[in-house]
Amino acid sequence: GVICMHGAGGGTHGPSNIYHPLGEDLQRSGISTLLIDCRYNSDLDECISDVEACIGYLDNNLGIKVIGLIGWSFGGAVVISVAAEDQRVKTVVTVASQSYGTGAVGQIAPRPVLLIHGTGDRTLTYECSVDIAKRAGEPKKLVLFPGADHGISQDKKEMYRLVRDWFLKYL
């Protein structure tokens, strides 16, 4: 299963509105997808708790024990924090992640991490993802889209394929 985490503004749309089509696409490949809108959209601890509850639900109620997480912006810190503590998380993807709250990224290894960011992001500089990548263990992959904004809208199709293919490979 895959859990899709929003940014500080909440919602279930994700970067460039990819979460809904991603969920449908992954479902056709046999991967359940949960789009969540946390109770307190910009509270790191509360959002971590909400994602942990979702993992517990998928495991205990649906028998889904292999989880991938994707987090956009603020959500990148959430999914990194959760993955560092929960071995059911087999891979993590971040898009335009903030660096605050990502101190535990090194604890995710040897599970794979994909970091995506646009170099034209005016919300969170791409240096956030570069910093996270430096602290992450292997395997990891950092993809920078030249000139792309916070939602990677200029390269939406390529970003979408990258995320989808990552989950198909590692789940």
JSON list of C-alpha atoms in Angstrom, two decimals:
[
{"chain": "A", "resi": 1, "resn": "GLY", "atom": "CA", "xyz": [0.00, 0.00, 0.00]},
{"chain": "A", "resi": 2, "resn": "VAL", "atom": "CA", "xyz": [0.97, 3.63, -0.50]},
{"chain": "A", "resi": 3, "resn": "ILE", "atom": "CA", "xyz": [0.03, 6.52, 1.77]},
{"chain": "A", "resi": 4, "resn": "CYS", "atom": "CA", "xyz": [0.04, 9.99, 0.20]},
{"chain": "A", "resi": 5, "resn": "MET", "atom": "CA", "xyz": [0.76, 12.89, 2.57]},
{"chain": "A", "resi": 6, "resn": "HIS", "atom": "CA", "xyz": [-0.09, 16.50, 1.82]},
{"chain": "A", "resi": 7, "resn": "GLY", "atom": "CA", "xyz": [1.77, 19.72, 2.45]},
{"chain": "A", "resi": 8, "resn": "ALA", "atom": "CA", "xyz": [1.06, 22.23, 5.22]},
{"chain": "A", "resi": 9, "resn": "GLY", "atom": "CA", "xyz": [-2.10, 23.42, 3.46]},
{"chain": "A", "resi": 10, "resn": "GLY", "atom": "CA", "xyz": [-3.78, 20.02, 3.68]},
{"chain": "A", "resi": 11, "resn": "GLY", "atom": "CA", "xyz": [-5.84, 18.31, 1.01]},
{"chain": "A", "resi": 12, "resn": "THR", "atom": "CA", "xyz": [-5.49, 15.12, -0.97]},
{"chain": "A", "resi": 13, "resn": "HIS", "atom": "CA", "xyz": [-4.34, 16.50, -4.32]},
{"chain": "A", "resi": 14, "resn": "GLY", "atom": "CA", "xyz": [-0.53, 16.37, -3.94]},
{"chain": "A", "resi": 15, "resn": "PRO", "atom": "CA", "xyz": [2.04, 18.09, -6.13]},
{"chain": "A", "resi": 16, "resn": "SER", "atom": "CA", "xyz": [0.53, 19.06, -9.49]},
{"chain": "A", "resi": 17, "resn": "ASN", "atom": "CA", "xyz": [-2.59, 17.10, -8.48]},
{"chain": "A", "resi": 18, "resn": "ILE", "atom": "CA", "xyz": [-0.93, 13.70, -8.97]},
{"chain": "A", "resi": 19, "resn": "TYR", "atom": "CA", "xyz": [-2.25, 11.84, -5.92]},
{"chain": "A", "resi": 20, "resn": "HIS", "atom": "CA", "xyz": [-5.69, 10.84, -7.26]},
{"chain": "A", "resi": 21, "resn": "PRO", "atom": "CA", "xyz": [-4.46, 9.53, -10.65]},
{"chain": "A", "resi": 22, "resn": "LEU", "atom": "CA", "xyz": [-1.46, 7.93, -8.93]},
{"chain": "A", "resi": 23, "resn": "GLY", "atom": "CA", "xyz": [-3.79, 6.09, -6.57]},
{"chain": "A", "resi": 24, "resn": "GLU", "atom": "CA", "xyz": [-5.92, 4.82, -9.45]},
{"chain": "A", "resi": 25, "resn": "ASP", "atom": "CA", "xyz": [-2.85, 3.78, -11.44]},
{"chain": "A", "resi": 26, "resn": "LEU", "atom": "CA", "xyz": [-1.26, 1.94, -8.51]},
{"chain": "A", "resi": 27, "resn": "GLN", "atom": "CA", "xyz": [-4.57, 0.22, -7.72]},
{"chain": "A", "resi": 28, "resn": "ARG", "atom": "CA", "xyz": [-4.63, -1.23, -11.24]},
{"chain": "A", "resi": 29, "resn": "SER", "atom": "CA", "xyz": [-1.21, -2.69, -10.42]},
{"chain": "A", "resi": 30, "resn": "GLY", "atom": "CA", "xyz": [-2.46, -4.23, -7.17]},
{"chain": "A", "resi": 31, "resn": "ILE", "atom": "CA", "xyz": [-1.19, -1.55, -4.78]},
{"chain": "A", "resi": 32, "resn": "SER", "atom": "CA", "xyz": [-3.77, 0.02, -2.49]},
{"chain": "A", "resi": 33, "resn": "THR", "atom": "CA", "xyz": [-3.42, 3.77, -1.99]},
{"chain": "A", "resi": 34, "resn": "LEU", "atom": "CA", "xyz": [-4.62, 5.94, 0.87]},
{"chain": "A", "resi": 35, "resn": "LEU", "atom": "CA", "xyz": [-4.87, 9.71, 0.39]},
{"chain": "A", "resi": 36, "resn": "ILE", "atom": "CA", "xyz": [-4.99, 11.42, 3.76]},
{"chain": "A", "resi": 37, "resn": "ASP", "atom": "CA", "xyz": [-5.89, 14.89, 4.95]},
{"chain": "A", "resi": 38, "resn": "CYS", "atom": "CA", "xyz": [-4.57, 15.15, 8.50]},
{"chain": "A", "resi": 39, "resn": "ARG", "atom": "CA", "xyz": [-6.56, 16.58, 11.40]},
{"chain": "A", "resi": 40, "resn": "TYR", "atom": "CA", "xyz": [-4.04, 19.36, 12.02]},
{"chain": "A", "resi": 41, "resn": "ASN", "atom": "CA", "xyz": [-2.49, 20.07, 8.63]},
{"chain": "A", "resi": 42, "resn": "SER", "atom": "CA", "xyz": [0.69, 21.81, 9.74]},
{"chain": "A", "resi": 43, "resn": "ASP", "atom": "CA", "xyz": [1.40, 20.18, 13.11]},
{"chain": "A", "resi": 44, "resn": "LEU", "atom": "CA", "xyz": [4.33, 17.81, 12.57]},
{"chain": "A", "resi": 45, "resn": "ASP", "atom": "CA", "xyz": [3.70, 15.59, 15.60]},
{"chain": "A", "resi": 46, "resn": "GLU", "atom": "CA", "xyz": [-0.04, 15.29, 14.94]},
{"chain": "A", "resi": 47, "resn": "CYS", "atom": "CA", "xyz": [0.50, 14.47, 11.26]},
{"chain": "A", "resi": 48, "resn": "ILE", "atom": "CA", "xyz": [3.08, 11.84, 12.18]},
{"chain": "A", "resi": 49, "resn": "SER", "atom": "CA", "xyz": [0.50, 10.34, 14.52]},
{"chain": "A", "resi": 50, "resn": "ASP", "atom": "CA", "xyz": [-2.14, 10.35, 11.76]},
{"chain": "A", "resi": 51, "resn": "VAL", "atom": "CA", "xyz": [0.15, 8.58, 9.29]},
{"chain": "A", "resi": 52, "resn": "GLU", "atom": "CA", "xyz": [1.11, 6.02, 11.93]},
{"chain": "A", "resi": 53, "resn": "ALA", "atom": "CA", "xyz": [-2.61, 5.39, 12.55]},
{"chain": "A", "resi": 54, "resn": "CYS", "atom": "CA", "xyz": [-3.14, 4.88, 8.81]},
{"chain": "A", "resi": 55, "resn": "ILE", "atom": "CA", "xyz": [-0.33, 2.33, 8.66]},
{"chain": "A", "resi": 56, "resn": "GLY", "atom": "CA", "xyz": [-1.85, 0.52, 11.64]},
{"chain": "A", "resi": 57, "resn": "TYR", "atom": "CA", "xyz": [-5.23, 0.50, 9.94]},
{"chain": "A", "resi": 58, "resn": "LEU", "atom": "CA", "xyz": [-3.84, -0.88, 6.68]},
{"chain": "A", "resi": 59, "resn": "ASP", "atom": "CA", "xyz": [-1.94, -3.57, 8.56]},
{"chain": "A", "resi": 60, "resn": "ASN", "atom": "CA", "xyz": [-4.52, -4.57, 11.18]},
{"chain": "A", "resi": 61, "resn": "ASN", "atom": "CA", "xyz": [-7.70, -4.25, 9.13]},
{"chain": "A", "resi": 62, "resn": "LEU", "atom": "CA", "xyz": [-6.59, -5.01, 5.59]},
{"chain": "A", "resi": 63, "resn": "GLY", "atom": "CA", "xyz": [-3.48, -7.14, 6.12]},
{"chain": "A", "resi": 64, "resn": "ILE", "atom": "CA", "xyz": [-1.30, -4.69, 4.17]},
{"chain": "A", "resi": 65, "resn": "LYS", "atom": "CA", "xyz": [2.14, -4.97, 5.75]},
{"chain": "A", "resi": 66, "resn": "VAL", "atom": "CA", "xyz": [4.30, -3.47, 3.02]},
{"chain": "A", "resi": 67, "resn": "ILE", "atom": "CA", "xyz": [3.96, 0.31, 2.85]},
{"chain": "A", "resi": 68, "resn": "GLY", "atom": "CA", "xyz": [5.35, 3.10, 0.68]},
{"chain": "A", "resi": 69, "resn": "LEU", "atom": "CA", "xyz": [5.04, 6.73, 1.72]},
{"chain": "A", "resi": 70, "resn": "ILE", "atom": "CA", "xyz": [5.02, 9.89, -0.37]},
{"chain": "A", "resi": 71, "resn": "GLY", "atom": "CA", "xyz": [5.07, 13.34, 1.14]},
{"chain": "A", "resi": 72, "resn": "TRP", "atom": "CA", "xyz": [4.94, 16.74, -0.52]},
{"chain": "A", "resi": 73, "resn": "SER", "atom": "CA", "xyz": [6.55, 19.81, 1.05]},
{"chain": "A", "resi": 74, "resn": "PHE", "atom": "CA", "xyz": [5.80, 19.71, 4.80]},
{"chain": "A", "resi": 75, "resn": "GLY", "atom": "CA", "xyz": [4.64, 16.13, 4.20]},
{"chain": "A", "resi": 76, "resn": "GLY", "atom": "CA", "xyz": [8.19, 15.12, 3.31]},
{"chain": "A", "resi": 77, "resn": "ALA", "atom": "CA", "xyz": [9.23, 15.65, 6.91]},
{"chain": "A", "resi": 78, "resn": "VAL", "atom": "CA", "xyz": [6.21, 13.67, 8.09]},
{"chain": "A", "resi": 79, "resn": "VAL", "atom": "CA", "xyz": [6.91, 10.61, 5.93]},
{"chain": "A", "resi": 80, "resn": "ILE", "atom": "CA", "xyz": [10.63, 10.64, 6.73]},
{"chain": "A", "resi": 81, "resn": "SER", "atom": "CA", "xyz": [9.87, 10.75, 10.46]},
{"chain": "A", "resi": 82, "resn": "VAL", "atom": "CA", "xyz": [7.38, 7.89, 10.21]},
{"chain": "A", "resi": 83, "resn": "ALA", "atom": "CA", "xyz": [9.63, 5.70, 8.04]},
{"chain": "A", "resi": 84, "resn": "ALA", "atom": "CA", "xyz": [12.52, 6.09, 10.45]},
{"chain": "A", "resi": 85, "resn": "GLU", "atom": "CA", "xyz": [10.38, 4.49, 13.18]},
{"chain": "A", "resi": 86, "resn": "ASP", "atom": "CA", "xyz": [8.28, 1.92, 11.29]},
{"chain": "A", "resi": 87, "resn": "GLN", "atom": "CA", "xyz": [9.87, -1.02, 9.48]},
{"chain": "A", "resi": 88, "resn": "ARG", "atom": "CA", "xyz": [6.64, -1.72, 7.58]},
{"chain": "A", "resi": 89, "resn": "VAL", "atom": "CA", "xyz": [7.58, 1.29, 5.46]},
{"chain": "A", "resi": 90, "resn": "LYS", "atom": "CA", "xyz": [9.67, -0.15, 2.64]},
{"chain": "A", "resi": 91, "resn": "THR", "atom": "CA", "xyz": [10.29, 3.03, 0.63]},
{"chain": "A", "resi": 92, "resn": "VAL", "atom": "CA", "xyz": [9.86, 6.79, 0.87]},
{"chain": "A", "resi": 93, "resn": "VAL", "atom": "CA", "xyz": [9.33, 9.45, -1.78]},
{"chain": "A", "resi": 94, "resn": "THR", "atom": "CA", "xyz": [9.46, 13.18, -1.07]},
{"chain": "A", "resi": 95, "resn": "VAL", "atom": "CA", "xyz": [8.54, 15.99, -3.43]},
{"chain": "A", "resi": 96, "resn": "ALA", "atom": "CA", "xyz": [9.82, 19.51, -2.64]},
{"chain": "A", "resi": 97, "resn": "SER", "atom": "CA", "xyz": [10.39, 18.56, 0.99]},
{"chain": "A", "resi": 98, "resn": "GLN", "atom": "CA", "xyz": [11.21, 20.94, 3.77]},
{"chain": "A", "resi": 99, "resn": "SER", "atom": "CA", "xyz": [14.34, 20.06, 5.72]},
{"chain": "A", "resi": 100, "resn": "TYR", "atom": "CA", "xyz": [12.94, 20.83, 9.21]},
{"chain": "A", "resi": 101, "resn": "GLY", "atom": "CA", "xyz": [11.82, 17.58, 10.82]},
{"chain": "A", "resi": 102, "resn": "THR", "atom": "CA", "xyz": [13.96, 15.32, 8.62]},
{"chain": "A", "resi": 103, "resn": "GLY", "atom": "CA", "xyz": [16.75, 14.65, 11.11]},
{"chain": "A", "resi": 104, "resn": "ALA", "atom": "CA", "xyz": [16.00, 10.93, 11.18]},
{"chain": "A", "resi": 105, "resn": "VAL", "atom": "CA", "xyz": [16.42, 10.39, 7.42]},
{"chain": "A", "resi": 106, "resn": "GLY", "atom": "CA", "xyz": [19.63, 8.42, 7.98]},
{"chain": "A", "resi": 107, "resn": "GLN", "atom": "CA", "xyz": [17.67, 5.81, 9.96]},
{"chain": "A", "resi": 108, "resn": "ILE", "atom": "CA", "xyz": [15.60, 4.80, 6.92]},
{"chain": "A", "resi": 109, "resn": "ALA", "atom": "CA", "xyz": [18.49, 2.99, 5.21]},
{"chain": "A", "resi": 110, "resn": "PRO", "atom": "CA", "xyz": [18.76, 0.41, 3.78]},
{"chain": "A", "resi": 111, "resn": "ARG", "atom": "CA", "xyz": [15.24, 1.13, 2.56]},
{"chain": "A", "resi": 112, "resn": "PRO", "atom": "CA", "xyz": [15.26, 3.26, -0.64]},
{"chain": "A", "resi": 113, "resn": "VAL", "atom": "CA", "xyz": [14.51, 6.98, -0.61]},
{"chain": "A", "resi": 114, "resn": "LEU", "atom": "CA", "xyz": [13.60, 9.11, -3.63]},
{"chain": "A", "resi": 115, "resn": "LEU", "atom": "CA", "xyz": [13.89, 12.90, -3.28]},
{"chain": "A", "resi": 116, "resn": "ILE", "atom": "CA", "xyz": [12.40, 15.15, -5.98]},
{"chain": "A", "resi": 117, "resn": "HIS", "atom": "CA", "xyz": [12.64, 18.93, -6.12]},
{"chain": "A", "resi": 118, "resn": "GLY", "atom": "CA", "xyz": [12.42, 21.76, -8.65]},
{"chain": "A", "resi": 119, "resn": "THR", "atom": "CA", "xyz": [15.31, 24.21, -8.83]},
{"chain": "A", "resi": 120, "resn": "GLY", "atom": "CA", "xyz": [12.85, 27.06, -9.40]},
{"chain": "A", "resi": 121, "resn": "ASP", "atom": "CA", "xyz": [10.88, 26.34, -6.21]},
{"chain": "A", "resi": 122, "resn": "ARG", "atom": "CA", "xyz": [10.10, 29.65, -4.48]},
{"chain": "A", "resi": 123, "resn": "THR", "atom": "CA", "xyz": [8.33, 28.02, -1.52]},
{"chain": "A", "resi": 124, "resn": "LEU", "atom": "CA", "xyz": [11.15, 25.73, -0.35]},
{"chain": "A", "resi": 125, "resn": "THR", "atom": "CA", "xyz": [14.54, 25.91, -2.00]},
{"chain": "A", "resi": 126, "resn": "TYR", "atom": "CA", "xyz": [15.80, 22.77, -3.70]},
{"chain": "A", "resi": 127, "resn": "GLU", "atom": "CA", "xyz": [18.75, 22.94, -1.28]},
{"chain": "A", "resi": 128, "resn": "CYS", "atom": "CA", "xyz": [16.39, 21.39, 1.29]},
{"chain": "A", "resi": 129, "resn": "SER", "atom": "CA", "xyz": [16.28, 18.15, -0.71]},
{"chain": "A", "resi": 130, "resn": "VAL", "atom": "CA", "xyz": [20.01, 18.34, -1.44]},
{"chain": "A", "resi": 131, "resn": "ASP", "atom": "CA", "xyz": [20.62, 18.58, 2.31]},
{"chain": "A", "resi": 132, "resn": "ILE", "atom": "CA", "xyz": [18.29, 15.66, 3.04]},
{"chain": "A", "resi": 133, "resn": "ALA", "atom": "CA", "xyz": [20.01, 13.57, 0.35]},
{"chain": "A", "resi": 134, "resn": "LYS", "atom": "CA", "xyz": [23.41, 14.24, 1.92]},
{"chain": "A", "resi": 135, "resn": "ARG", "atom": "CA", "xyz": [22.14, 12.91, 5.25]},
{"chain": "A", "resi": 136, "resn": "ALA", "atom": "CA", "xyz": [20.21, 9.95, 3.82]},
{"chain": "A", "resi": 137, "resn": "GLY", "atom": "CA", "xyz": [21.75, 6.51, 3.68]},
{"chain": "A", "resi": 138, "resn": "GLU", "atom": "CA", "xyz": [21.89, 4.30, 0.62]},
{"chain": "A", "resi": 139, "resn": "PRO", "atom": "CA", "xyz": [20.04, 3.51, -1.51]},
{"chain": "A", "resi": 140, "resn": "LYS", "atom": "CA", "xyz": [18.81, 6.97, -2.40]},
{"chain": "A", "resi": 141, "resn": "LYS", "atom": "CA", "xyz": [18.11, 9.00, -5.48]},
{"chain": "A", "resi": 142, "resn": "LEU", "atom": "CA", "xyz": [17.90, 12.78, -5.79]},
{"chain": "A", "resi": 143, "resn": "VAL", "atom": "CA", "xyz": [16.15, 14.16, -8.88]},
{"chain": "A", "resi": 144, "resn": "LEU", "atom": "CA", "xyz": [16.24, 17.90, -9.50]},
{"chain": "A", "resi": 145, "resn": "PHE", "atom": "CA", "xyz": [13.98, 19.33, -12.21]},
{"chain": "A", "resi": 146, "resn": "PRO", "atom": "CA", "xyz": [15.67, 22.45, -13.64]},
{"chain": "A", "resi": 147, "resn": "GLY", "atom": "CA", "xyz": [13.46, 25.53, -13.23]},
{"chain": "A", "resi": 148, "resn": "ALA", "atom": "CA", "xyz": [10.47, 23.57, -11.88]},
{"chain": "A", "resi": 149, "resn": "ASP", "atom": "CA", "xyz": [8.26, 25.12, -9.22]},
{"chain": "A", "resi": 150, "resn": "HIS", "atom": "CA", "xyz": [7.07, 23.77, -5.85]},
{"chain": "A", "resi": 151, "resn": "GLY", "atom": "CA", "xyz": [4.57, 21.39, -7.46]},
{"chain": "A", "resi": 152, "resn": "ILE", "atom": "CA", "xyz": [6.93, 20.38, -10.28]},
{"chain": "A", "resi": 153, "resn": "SER", "atom": "CA", "xyz": [4.16, 21.52, -12.65]},
{"chain": "A", "resi": 154, "resn": "GLN", "atom": "CA", "xyz": [6.58, 22.12, -15.54]},
{"chain": "A", "resi": 155, "resn": "ASP", "atom": "CA", "xyz": [7.57, 18.45, -15.47]},
{"chain": "A", "resi": 156, "resn": "LYS", "atom": "CA", "xyz": [4.38, 16.89, -14.12]},
{"chain": "A", "resi": 157, "resn": "LYS", "atom": "CA", "xyz": [4.30, 13.90, -16.48]},
{"chain": "A", "resi": 158, "resn": "GLU", "atom": "CA", "xyz": [7.94, 13.00, -15.90]},
{"chain": "A", "resi": 159, "resn": "MET", "atom": "CA", "xyz": [7.58, 13.41, -12.12]},
{"chain": "A", "resi": 160, "resn": "TYR", "atom": "CA", "xyz": [4.42, 11.27, -12.15]},
{"chain": "A", "resi": 161, "resn": "ARG", "atom": "CA", "xyz": [6.14, 8.45, -14.07]},
{"chain": "A", "resi": 162, "resn": "LEU", "atom": "CA", "xyz": [9.15, 8.64, -11.77]},
{"chain": "A", "resi": 163, "resn": "VAL", "atom": "CA", "xyz": [6.99, 8.31, -8.64]},
{"chain": "A", "resi": 164, "resn": "ARG", "atom": "CA", "xyz": [4.75, 5.57, -10.07]},
{"chain": "A", "resi": 165, "resn": "ASP", "atom": "CA", "xyz": [7.68, 3.54, -11.37]},
{"chain": "A", "resi": 166, "resn": "TRP", "atom": "CA", "xyz": [9.53, 3.94, -8.03]},
{"chain": "A", "resi": 167, "resn": "PHE", "atom": "CA", "xyz": [6.60, 2.45, -6.11]},
{"chain": "A", "resi": 168, "resn": "LEU", "atom": "CA", "xyz": [6.13, -0.34, -8.65]},
{"chain": "A", "resi": 169, "resn": "LYS", "atom": "CA", "xyz": [9.80, -1.23, -8.31]},
{"chain": "A", "resi": 170, "resn": "TYR", "atom": "CA", "xyz": [10.09, -1.13, -4.53]},
{"chain": "A", "resi": 171, "resn": "LEU", "atom": "CA", "xyz": [6.68, -2.42, -3.34]}
]
